[in-house]
Tab-separated table of C-alpha atoms in Angstrom:
chain	number	residue	atom	x	y	z
G	1170	MET	CA	0.000	0.000	0.000
G	1171	PRO	CA	2.304	2.782	-1.270
G	1172	GLY	CA	2.426	6.000	0.707
G	1173	SER	CA	0.692	4.622	3.782
G	1174	ASP	CA	2.535	4.003	7.034
G	1175	GLY	CA	-0.486	2.225	8.452
G	1176	HIS	CA	-3.006	2.932	11.147
G	1177	PRO	CA	-1.454	2.873	14.648
G	1178	VAL	CA	-2.685	0.344	17.208
G	1179	ASP	CA	-1.286	-0.512	20.622
G	1180	LEU	CA	-1.548	-4.270	20.240
G	1181	ALA	CA	-2.078	-6.594	17.265
G	1182	VAL	CA	-2.910	-10.147	18.310
G	1183	ILE	CA	-2.416	-12.803	15.622
G	1184	GLY	CA	-4.521	-15.907	16.230
G	1185	GLY	CA	-8.203	-16.169	17.144
G	1186	GLY	CA	-8.294	-19.192	19.430
G	1187	ILE	CA	-8.946	-19.104	23.165
G	1188	ALA	CA	-5.498	-17.577	23.752
G	1189	GLY	CA	-5.808	-14.742	21.264
G	1190	LEU	CA	-9.401	-13.893	22.176
G	1191	TRP	CA	-8.672	-13.810	25.907
G	1192	ILE	CA	-5.607	-11.613	25.282
G	1193	LEU	CA	-7.694	-9.249	23.147
G	1194	ASP	CA	-10.352	-8.988	25.831
G	1195	ALA	CA	-7.782	-8.356	28.561
G	1196	ALA	CA	-6.037	-5.692	26.472
G	1197	VAL	CA	-9.287	-3.839	25.771
G	1198	ARG	CA	-10.190	-3.932	29.447
G	1199	ALA	CA	-6.780	-2.455	30.232
G	1200	GLY	CA	-7.547	0.464	27.945
G	1201	ARG	CA	-5.362	-0.536	25.012
G	1202	ASN	CA	-6.336	-0.073	21.396
G	1203	ALA	CA	-6.077	-3.704	20.345
G	1204	ILE	CA	-7.103	-5.731	17.310
G	1205	LEU	CA	-7.121	-9.453	16.554
G	1206	ILE	CA	-6.245	-11.028	13.202
G	1207	GLU	CA	-7.334	-14.560	12.248
G	1208	ALA	CA	-6.167	-16.408	9.126
G	1209	PHE	CA	-8.997	-18.982	9.100
G	1210	GLU	CA	-11.976	-19.090	11.479
G	1211	LEU	CA	-11.976	-18.365	15.205
G	1212	GLY	CA	-10.849	-21.429	17.152
G	1213	HIS	CA	-9.534	-23.196	14.017
G	1214	GLY	CA	-7.284	-26.100	14.987
G	1215	GLN	CA	-6.543	-26.662	18.644
G	1216	SER	CA	-9.079	-24.447	20.449
G	1217	VAL	CA	-12.308	-25.740	18.937
G	1218	ALA	CA	-11.023	-29.334	19.248
G	1219	ALA	CA	-10.368	-29.014	22.998
G	1220	GLN	CA	-12.529	-30.998	25.403
G	1221	GLY	CA	-13.392	-27.878	27.383
G	1222	ILE	CA	-12.568	-29.164	30.884
G	1223	ILE	CA	-11.368	-26.423	33.223
G	1224	HIS	CA	-8.829	-28.535	35.057
G	1225	GLY	CA	-8.010	-27.794	38.666
G	1226	GLY	CA	-4.966	-30.063	38.808
G	1227	LEU	CA	-6.546	-33.358	39.878
G	1228	LYS	CA	-5.218	-35.407	36.966
G	1229	TYR	CA	-1.758	-33.891	37.449
G	1230	THR	CA	-1.457	-35.329	40.963
G	1231	LEU	CA	-1.214	-38.842	39.517
G	1232	ARG	CA	2.456	-38.327	38.606
G	1233	GLU	CA	5.049	-36.594	40.762
G	1234	ARG	CA	6.574	-34.782	37.778
G	1235	ASP	CA	3.225	-33.029	37.164
G	1236	LEU	CA	2.757	-31.539	40.644
G	1237	ASP	CA	4.077	-28.093	39.615
G	1238	ALA	CA	1.452	-27.988	36.874
G	1239	ALA	CA	-1.226	-28.836	39.426
G	1240	GLY	CA	-0.258	-25.760	41.442
G	1241	ALA	CA	-0.385	-23.398	38.464
G	1242	ILE	CA	-3.868	-24.458	37.411
G	1243	ALA	CA	-5.459	-24.923	40.846
G	1244	ASP	CA	-7.465	-21.665	40.865
G	1245	MET	CA	-8.803	-21.903	37.335
G	1246	PRO	CA	-12.113	-23.784	37.936
G	1247	GLY	CA	-13.298	-21.139	40.380
G	1248	PHE	CA	-12.144	-18.293	38.155
G	1249	TRP	CA	-13.949	-19.623	35.075
G	1250	ARG	CA	-17.079	-20.360	37.106
G	1251	ASP	CA	-17.103	-16.778	38.364
G	1252	ARG	CA	-16.838	-15.444	34.802
G	1253	HIS	CA	-19.821	-17.602	33.833
G	1254	GLU	CA	-21.970	-16.475	36.743
G	1255	SER	CA	-21.165	-12.768	37.135
G	1256	ILE	CA	-19.998	-9.698	35.230
G	1257	ASP	CA	-18.074	-8.473	38.272
G	1258	GLY	CA	-14.336	-9.060	38.497
G	1259	PRO	CA	-11.579	-9.432	35.898
G	1260	GLY	CA	-11.916	-11.316	32.639
G	1261	PRO	CA	-14.506	-11.666	29.881
G	1262	ASP	CA	-18.236	-12.019	30.409
G	1263	LEU	CA	-18.970	-15.722	29.844
G	1264	ARG	CA	-22.595	-15.702	30.925
G	1265	ALA	CA	-23.646	-16.470	27.355
G	1266	ALA	CA	-21.291	-19.456	27.117
G	1267	ARG	CA	-22.708	-22.931	27.667
G	1268	MET	CA	-21.438	-24.826	30.697
G	1269	SER	CA	-21.882	-28.433	29.603
G	1270	ALA	CA	-21.431	-29.748	33.140
G	1271	PRO	CA	-20.583	-28.192	36.531
G	1272	CYS	CA	-18.284	-31.075	37.426
G	1273	THR	CA	-16.490	-34.142	36.113
G	1274	TRP	CA	-16.351	-37.682	37.496
G	1275	MET	CA	-13.265	-39.724	38.326
G	1276	TRP	CA	-13.324	-43.487	38.712
G	1277	ARG	CA	-10.953	-46.390	38.386
G	1278	THR	CA	-10.799	-49.850	36.930
G	1279	ASP	CA	-10.247	-52.832	39.211
G	1280	SER	CA	-6.500	-53.249	38.688
G	1281	LEU	CA	-4.060	-52.814	41.588
G	1282	ALA	CA	-2.265	-50.013	39.748
G	1283	SER	CA	-5.575	-48.210	39.292
G	1284	ARG	CA	-6.411	-48.472	42.993
G	1285	LEU	CA	-3.017	-47.024	43.954
G	1286	GLY	CA	-3.343	-44.223	41.406
G	1287	MET	CA	-6.716	-43.147	42.781
G	1288	LEU	CA	-5.364	-43.069	46.331
G	1289	GLY	CA	-2.454	-40.909	45.199
G	1290	ALA	CA	-4.756	-38.448	43.468
G	1291	LYS	CA	-6.986	-38.085	46.522
G	1292	ALA	CA	-4.053	-37.609	48.913
G	1293	ALA	CA	-2.156	-35.004	46.874
G	1294	LEU	CA	-4.911	-32.445	46.276
G	1295	ARG	CA	-5.195	-29.298	48.362
G	1296	THR	CA	-8.984	-29.395	47.888
G	1297	ARG	CA	-10.052	-32.982	47.759
G	1298	PRO	CA	-12.811	-34.174	45.448
G	1299	GLU	CA	-16.033	-35.540	46.891
G	1300	THR	CA	-16.542	-39.288	47.206
G	1301	ILE	CA	-20.037	-40.219	45.981
G	1302	SER	CA	-22.193	-42.971	47.448
G	1303	GLU	CA	-23.319	-45.740	45.116
G	1304	ALA	CA	-26.890	-44.452	45.185
G	1305	ASP	CA	-25.821	-40.981	44.012
G	1306	ARG	CA	-23.476	-42.067	41.262
G	1307	PRO	CA	-24.354	-41.409	37.612
G	1308	ARG	CA	-25.977	-44.419	36.004
G	1309	LEU	CA	-22.902	-45.280	33.930
G	1310	LEU	CA	-20.784	-45.619	37.094
G	1311	ARG	CA	-23.212	-47.486	39.368
G	1312	ASN	CA	-21.149	-50.676	39.075
G	1313	ALA	CA	-17.682	-49.070	39.045
G	1314	ALA	CA	-15.062	-50.788	41.198
G	1315	GLY	CA	-14.053	-48.764	44.234
G	1316	ALA	CA	-14.655	-45.071	44.806
G	1317	VAL	CA	-16.276	-42.659	42.379
G	1318	LEU	CA	-15.263	-39.048	42.887
G	1319	ARG	CA	-17.072	-35.876	41.908
G	1320	VAL	CA	-14.571	-33.199	40.913
G	1321	ALA	CA	-15.489	-29.505	40.840
G	1322	GLU	CA	-14.029	-28.960	37.370
G	1323	PRO	CA	-16.614	-27.361	35.050
G	1324	VAL	CA	-16.814	-28.321	31.383
G	1325	PHE	CA	-17.574	-25.683	28.744
G	1326	ASP	CA	-18.818	-25.921	25.187
G	1327	THR	CA	-15.723	-24.531	23.479
G	1328	ARG	CA	-17.458	-22.855	20.532
G	1329	SER	CA	-19.836	-21.008	22.859
G	1330	VAL	CA	-16.901	-19.624	24.889
G	1331	LEU	CA	-15.172	-18.379	21.745
G	1332	ARG	CA	-18.406	-16.801	20.553
G	1333	ALA	CA	-19.088	-15.101	23.890
G	1334	ILE	CA	-15.696	-13.377	23.862
G	1335	ALA	CA	-15.767	-12.553	20.146
G	1336	ASP	CA	-19.268	-11.054	20.366
G	1337	ALA	CA	-17.992	-8.528	22.908
G	1338	HIS	CA	-15.457	-7.150	20.407
G	1339	PRO	CA	-17.065	-7.157	16.944
G	1340	GLY	CA	-15.168	-4.094	15.741
G	1341	ARG	CA	-11.750	-5.446	16.663
G	1342	ILE	CA	-11.632	-8.906	15.052
G	1343	PHE	CA	-10.591	-9.237	11.415
G	1344	GLY	CA	-9.988	-12.112	9.022
G	1345	VAL	CA	-7.269	-12.369	6.389
G	1346	ASP	CA	-6.691	-14.770	3.511
G	1347	GLY	CA	-4.665	-17.428	5.298
G	1348	PRO	CA	-1.258	-16.925	6.922
G	1349	GLU	CA	0.012	-15.209	3.773
G	1350	GLY	CA	-2.756	-12.633	4.192
G	1351	ILE	CA	-0.424	-10.877	6.637
G	1352	GLU	CA	2.620	-9.119	5.175
G	1353	PHE	CA	5.273	-8.009	7.662
G	1354	ALA	CA	7.776	-5.195	7.496
G	1355	SER	CA	10.147	-6.165	10.291
G	1356	THR	CA	13.735	-6.261	11.459
G	1357	GLY	CA	14.949	-9.052	13.743
G	1358	GLY	CA	11.426	-9.856	14.786
G	1359	ARG	CA	10.479	-6.259	15.546
G	1360	VAL	CA	7.381	-5.523	13.464
G	1361	GLU	CA	7.163	-1.970	12.145
G	1362	ARG	CA	4.200	-2.429	9.840
G	1363	MET	CA	1.733	-5.056	8.653
G	1364	ILE	CA	-0.477	-5.194	5.601
G	1365	LEU	CA	-3.651	-7.223	6.072
G	1366	ARG	CA	-5.240	-8.701	2.948
G	1367	SER	CA	-8.747	-10.089	2.603
G	1368	GLY	CA	-10.054	-10.590	-0.931
G	1369	ASP	CA	-9.489	-7.309	-2.728
G	1370	ALA	CA	-9.128	-5.385	0.516
G	1371	GLU	CA	-5.805	-4.195	1.933
G	1372	VAL	CA	-5.309	-2.420	5.246
G	1373	ALA	CA	-1.986	-1.227	6.656
G	1374	VAL	CA	-1.394	-1.365	10.420
G	1375	ARG	CA	1.432	0.082	12.509
G	1376	PRO	CA	1.400	-1.848	15.800
G	1377	THR	CA	3.316	-0.863	18.905
G	1378	ALA	CA	3.369	-4.529	19.952
G	1379	VAL	CA	2.507	-7.788	18.218
G	1380	VAL	CA	1.431	-10.979	19.982
G	1381	LEU	CA	1.771	-14.322	18.228
G	1382	ALA	CA	-1.010	-16.508	19.658
G	1383	ALA	CA	-1.661	-18.761	16.674
G	1384	GLY	CA	-0.967	-22.190	18.183
G	1385	VAL	CA	0.921	-24.333	15.689
G	1386	GLY	CA	0.914	-21.281	13.418
G	1387	ASN	CA	3.405	-19.583	15.733
G	1388	GLU	CA	6.169	-21.647	14.159
G	1389	GLY	CA	5.540	-20.319	10.652
G	1390	LEU	CA	5.068	-16.764	11.897
G	1391	ARG	CA	8.363	-16.811	13.765
G	1392	THR	CA	10.128	-18.234	10.715
G	1393	ARG	CA	8.764	-15.426	8.537
G	1394	LEU	CA	10.026	-12.903	11.092
G	1395	GLY	CA	13.516	-14.420	11.007
G	1396	LEU	CA	13.223	-15.988	14.456
G	1397	ASP	CA	13.868	-19.486	15.769
G	1398	ALA	CA	10.832	-21.731	15.332
G	1399	GLU	CA	12.459	-24.465	17.435
G	1400	VAL	CA	11.331	-22.729	20.625
G	1401	ALA	CA	7.973	-24.429	19.991
G	1402	GLN	CA	6.958	-28.067	20.279
G	1403	ARG	CA	3.978	-30.115	19.200
G	1404	ARG	CA	2.553	-33.010	21.175
G	1405	PRO	CA	0.085	-34.881	18.970
G	1406	LEU	CA	-3.187	-36.551	19.924
G	1407	HIS	CA	-5.470	-38.933	18.046
G	1408	MET	CA	-8.849	-38.385	19.681
G	1409	GLY	CA	-11.626	-40.943	19.552
G	1410	LEU	CA	-15.255	-40.048	18.758
G	1411	ILE	CA	-18.586	-41.814	19.130
G	1412	ARG	CA	-22.082	-40.465	18.497
G	1413	ALA	CA	-25.712	-41.547	18.783
G	1414	ARG	CA	-29.047	-39.936	19.526
G	1415	THR	CA	-29.542	-41.962	22.707
G	1416	LEU	CA	-25.971	-41.749	23.999
G	1417	PRO	CA	-26.111	-40.152	27.473
G	1418	GLU	CA	-24.146	-36.992	28.230
G	1419	PHE	CA	-21.147	-37.790	30.414
G	1420	HIS	CA	-17.915	-36.081	31.487
G	1421	GLY	CA	-15.155	-37.845	33.378
G	1422	HIS	CA	-11.751	-39.481	33.730
G	1423	CYS	CA	-10.951	-43.137	34.250
G	1424	VAL	CA	-7.726	-43.542	36.230
G	1425	ASP	CA	-5.414	-46.485	35.698
G	1426	GLY	CA	-2.245	-46.323	37.769
G	1427	ASN	CA	-0.445	-43.017	37.262
G	1428	LYS	CA	-2.244	-42.104	34.043
G	1429	THR	CA	-5.665	-41.063	32.863
G	1430	ARG	CA	-6.730	-44.092	30.872
G	1431	VAL	CA	-9.488	-42.223	29.042
G	1432	THR	CA	-11.133	-38.797	29.389
G	1433	ILE	CA	-14.719	-38.525	28.135
G	1434	THR	CA	-16.563	-35.296	27.375
G	1435	SER	CA	-19.876	-34.773	25.597
G	1436	GLY	CA	-21.135	-32.376	22.955
G	1437	ARG	CA	-23.825	-32.173	20.293
G	1438	ASP	CA	-23.573	-32.297	16.526
G	1439	GLU	CA	-25.674	-30.283	14.091
G	1440	ALA	CA	-28.256	-33.092	13.909
G	1441	GLY	CA	-28.730	-33.083	17.693
G	1442	ARG	CA	-26.864	-36.332	18.361
G	1443	THR	CA	-24.708	-36.699	21.468
G	1444	VAL	CA	-21.001	-36.884	20.641
G	1445	TRP	CA	-18.356	-38.204	23.006
G	1446	GLN	CA	-14.764	-37.034	22.671
G	1447	LEU	CA	-12.327	-39.658	23.960
G	1448	GLY	CA	-8.986	-38.362	25.158
G	1449	GLY	CA	-6.419	-39.320	27.786
G	1450	ASP	CA	-3.964	-42.169	27.276
G	1451	LEU	CA	-6.194	-43.535	24.501
G	1452	ALA	CA	-5.527	-40.381	22.441
G	1453	GLU	CA	-1.818	-40.223	23.249
G	1454	ARG	CA	-1.143	-43.853	22.359
G	1455	GLY	CA	-3.492	-43.549	19.401
G	1456	VAL	CA	-1.020	-41.325	17.564
G	1457	GLU	CA	0.652	-44.505	16.277
G	1458	ARG	CA	-2.648	-45.990	15.053
G	1459	ASP	CA	-4.510	-45.352	11.825
G	1460	GLY	CA	-8.172	-44.380	11.937
G	1461	GLY	CA	-9.530	-47.922	11.828
G	1462	ALA	CA	-7.192	-49.141	14.566
G	1463	GLN	CA	-8.063	-46.154	16.754
G	1464	ARG	CA	-11.786	-46.806	16.403
G	1465	ARG	CA	-11.275	-50.428	17.433
G	1466	ALA	CA	-9.053	-49.375	20.354
G	1467	ALA	CA	-11.691	-46.896	21.508
G	1468	TYR	CA	-14.335	-49.648	21.403
G	1469	ARG	CA	-12.176	-51.935	23.565
G	1470	GLU	CA	-11.388	-49.120	26.017
G	1471	LEU	CA	-14.997	-48.108	26.539
G	1472	ARG	CA	-15.982	-51.732	27.145
G	1473	GLY	CA	-13.220	-51.921	29.735
G	1474	VAL	CA	-13.814	-48.652	31.604
G	1475	LEU	CA	-17.625	-48.493	31.372
G	1476	PRO	CA	-18.896	-52.076	31.639
G	1477	GLY	CA	-22.344	-50.724	32.488
G	1478	LEU	CA	-22.650	-49.116	29.038
G	1479	ASP	CA	-24.245	-51.490	26.531
G	1480	LEU	CA	-22.601	-50.253	23.353
G	1481	ASP	CA	-24.179	-53.028	21.296
G	1482	GLY	CA	-27.625	-51.934	22.401
G	1483	ILE	CA	-27.326	-48.294	21.268
G	1484	GLU	CA	-29.155	-47.751	18.017
G	1485	ASP	CA	-27.389	-45.683	15.311
G	1486	LEU	CA	-24.047	-45.707	17.213
G	1487	GLU	CA	-21.126	-44.551	15.052
G	1488	TRP	CA	-17.364	-44.161	15.521
G	1489	SER	CA	-14.724	-41.784	14.230
G	1490	SER	CA	-11.495	-40.034	15.267
G	1491	TYR	CA	-9.469	-36.920	14.569
G	1492	ARG	CA	-5.893	-35.758	14.999
G	1493	VAL	CA	-4.822	-32.522	16.636
G	1494	ASP	CA	-1.472	-31.116	17.764
G	1495	ARG	CA	-0.992	-29.469	21.146
G	1496	ALA	CA	1.210	-26.430	20.435
G	1497	GLU	CA	3.441	-25.430	23.334
G	1498	ARG	CA	6.720	-23.809	24.234
G	1499	ARG	CA	9.459	-26.393	23.939
G	1500	THR	CA	10.636	-28.100	27.126
G	1501	ARG	CA	13.916	-29.923	27.613
G	1502	ALA	CA	12.378	-33.400	27.613
G	1503	GLY	CA	9.448	-32.600	25.317
G	1504	LEU	CA	6.972	-32.846	28.211
G	1505	ARG	CA	4.047	-30.512	28.811
G	1506	PRO	CA	5.059	-27.125	30.301
G	1507	ASP	CA	3.822	-26.446	33.827
G	1508	ASP	CA	2.085	-23.166	33.008
G	1509	ALA	CA	1.136	-20.759	30.230
G	1510	GLU	CA	4.284	-19.520	28.482
G	1511	VAL	CA	5.397	-16.290	26.804
G	1512	ILE	CA	8.621	-15.268	25.049
G	1513	PRO	CA	8.933	-11.447	24.860
G	1514	LEU	CA	11.419	-9.728	22.534
G	1515	HIS	CA	12.406	-6.092	21.987
G	1516	ASP	CA	11.066	-4.947	25.359
G	1517	GLY	CA	7.701	-6.557	24.659
G	1518	ARG	CA	7.249	-5.332	21.099
G	1519	LEU	CA	6.923	-8.958	20.014
G	1520	VAL	CA	5.499	-11.646	22.293
G	1521	THR	CA	5.071	-15.311	21.387
G	1522	ALA	CA	2.376	-16.894	23.563
G	1523	TRP	CA	1.123	-20.405	24.310
G	1524	PRO	CA	-1.624	-21.151	26.894
G	1525	THR	CA	-0.484	-24.804	27.349
G	1526	LYS	CA	-4.009	-25.707	28.497
G	1527	TRP	CA	-7.386	-24.216	27.570
G	1528	ALA	CA	-7.992	-23.465	31.262
G	1529	LEU	CA	-4.827	-21.349	31.519
G	1530	ALA	CA	-5.886	-18.678	29.009
G	1531	PRO	CA	-6.473	-16.122	31.836
G	1532	ARG	CA	-2.934	-16.594	33.153
G	1533	LEU	CA	-1.535	-16.272	29.638
G	1534	ALA	CA	-3.370	-12.987	29.037
G	1535	ALA	CA	-2.060	-11.569	32.302
G	1536	SER	CA	1.497	-12.503	31.310
G	1537	VAL	CA	1.117	-10.874	27.883
G	1538	LEU	CA	-0.215	-7.633	29.375
G	1539	GLU	CA	2.664	-7.570	31.841
G	1540	ALA	CA	5.203	-8.149	29.046
G	1541	THR	CA	3.780	-5.297	26.927
G	1542	GLU	CA	2.904	-2.855	29.721
G	1543	ALA	CA	5.998	-0.674	29.385
G	1544	ILE	CA	5.418	0.143	25.707
G	1545	THR	CA	1.632	0.040	25.311
G	1546	GLY	CA	0.735	1.486	28.708
G	1547	SER	CA	-2.677	1.185	30.279
G	1548	GLY	CA	-5.595	3.526	29.923
G	1549	LYS	CA	-8.996	3.885	31.455
G	1550	GLY	CA	-10.520	1.361	29.092
G	1551	SER	CA	-14.146	1.237	28.119
G	1552	GLU	CA	-17.029	0.349	30.343
G	1553	LYS	CA	-16.712	-3.325	31.303
G	1554	GLY	CA	-14.469	-4.040	28.331
G	1555	SER	CA	-16.845	-2.748	25.669
G	1556	SER	CA	-15.556	-2.329	22.119
G	1557	THR	CA	-18.237	0.112	21.013
G	1558	SER	CA	-15.865	3.086	20.645
G	1559	VAL	CA	-13.163	1.518	18.486
G	1560	ASP	CA	-10.968	4.170	16.894
G	1561	LEU	CA	-10.298	2.423	13.586
G	1562	PRO	CA	-10.711	3.852	10.074
G	1563	ALA	CA	-13.474	2.732	7.738
G	1564	SER	CA	-10.964	0.739	5.655
G	1565	PHE	CA	-11.010	-1.980	8.325
G	1566	GLU	CA	-14.645	-2.625	7.450
G	1567	THR	CA	-13.488	-4.022	4.096
G	1568	LEU	CA	-11.751	-6.958	5.807
G	1569	ARG	CA	-13.770	-10.138	6.338
G	1570	ARG	CA	-15.201	-11.017	9.737
G	1571	PRO	CA	-14.254	-14.572	10.689
G	1572	GLY	CA	-16.882	-16.909	12.100
G	1573	ILE	CA	-16.462	-19.669	14.665
G	1574	ALA	CA	-14.787	-22.832	13.350
G	1575	ALA	CA	-16.834	-26.036	13.264
G	1576	PHE	CA	-16.337	-28.795	15.809
G	1577	PRO	CA	-13.961	-31.462	14.476
G	1578	TRP	CA	-16.692	-34.095	14.421
G	1579	GLU	CA	-18.680	-32.098	11.873
G	1580	GLU	CA	-15.893	-32.592	9.340
G	1581	ARG	CA	-15.092	-36.266	9.874
G	1582	SER	CA	-16.332	-39.435	8.191
G	1583	TRP	CA	-18.066	-41.961	10.452
G	1584	THR	CA	-18.121	-45.767	10.665
G	1585	SER	CA	-21.112	-47.782	11.886
G	1586	HIS	CA	-20.838	-49.659	15.169
G	1587	HIS	CA	-21.443	-52.928	13.320
G	1588	ASP	CA	-18.442	-52.363	11.058
G	1589	VAL	CA	-16.176	-51.448	13.990
G	1590	VAL	CA	-17.195	-54.519	15.988
G	1591	SER	CA	-16.855	-56.782	12.958
G	1592	ALA	CA	-13.281	-55.595	12.420
G	1593	ALA	CA	-12.263	-55.808	16.089
G	1594	PRO	CA	-10.213	-58.863	17.120
G	1595	VAL	CA	-12.040	-61.354	19.301
């Protein structure tokens, strides 16, 4: 765009997942003139594929190496619950988001390792989960061996959370034509100017600070800025899926020794069917399996961890799977970081950000604001984080407005239960 230096903004956030949206909201509330740029649709990739559990650290007490992570995330269930119930306090208004469940369940199989793992989890927590009597257990766990625990970890519909935050800032969120829809003028990672392209539209921006919050896209962005992409790591998952109209909604973790054997969360597809996402060790080990093998493994796991669920008796039951990468800051051994992570450069003029876990988005936003405080400052902000008085030129209106990405199960092919069972080894 010859002759144009670009419109000045305090903060340009690249990436419209839970990390980028929470950072945008926090920046606006702090009085900064911030915009968000998304190359695809909001939540594309990792965010919309998340299971939506706001972990409080319970699953991290199963292994000693994860105890630091348990401490970092301990306050998140209460924080998210407050944002869902009230407009008072810090953070976005999530009253319009759907809380799928106020709690999750934890149970074990009947192996010795599983019994020891459950005892370790109960002993290590600062706030212990509640042991439920057999009469008060959910129907699927009535015959579970040993204790069944109710854990105060809410589960959110991920798309509804993204929409609730995005709807609060309609004049600040812009879509471009893929990663190449952003052209940088930079030196050593310090961005002086960006040109945003969407169809025939071009808009020049001169940001004081840029935040890279694009998940796996951070690697490509850093490469284009002449920076080391090896500071990032990916830990892949191969998630299992099942769906049926009569499948009950359920959210919980089955513990086996020092690992979460399977994590189950529920959602709905566009036809109104219940969909279970199957994570945990099943998804981690499933990385080495193809789709057919993962469907068969998921069938065997559910039979093992939920013997009270008659899979063969559920009409129209179908199976599928999807792959997703967890994008994180690299650790020495390639393990999950303990907390949300940021790498600031040039006194905060460029920040690379990873939330590590969906639940840690508030901590990530706080770290980003702290890293950019010296150069972007803080103003009075607008009333309760409103974006109604955005000082942006009319040219921004020519850029597309990204929608919310579809759930991964809407874009997968499905296999009938009969075909999965027929292919499973006896």
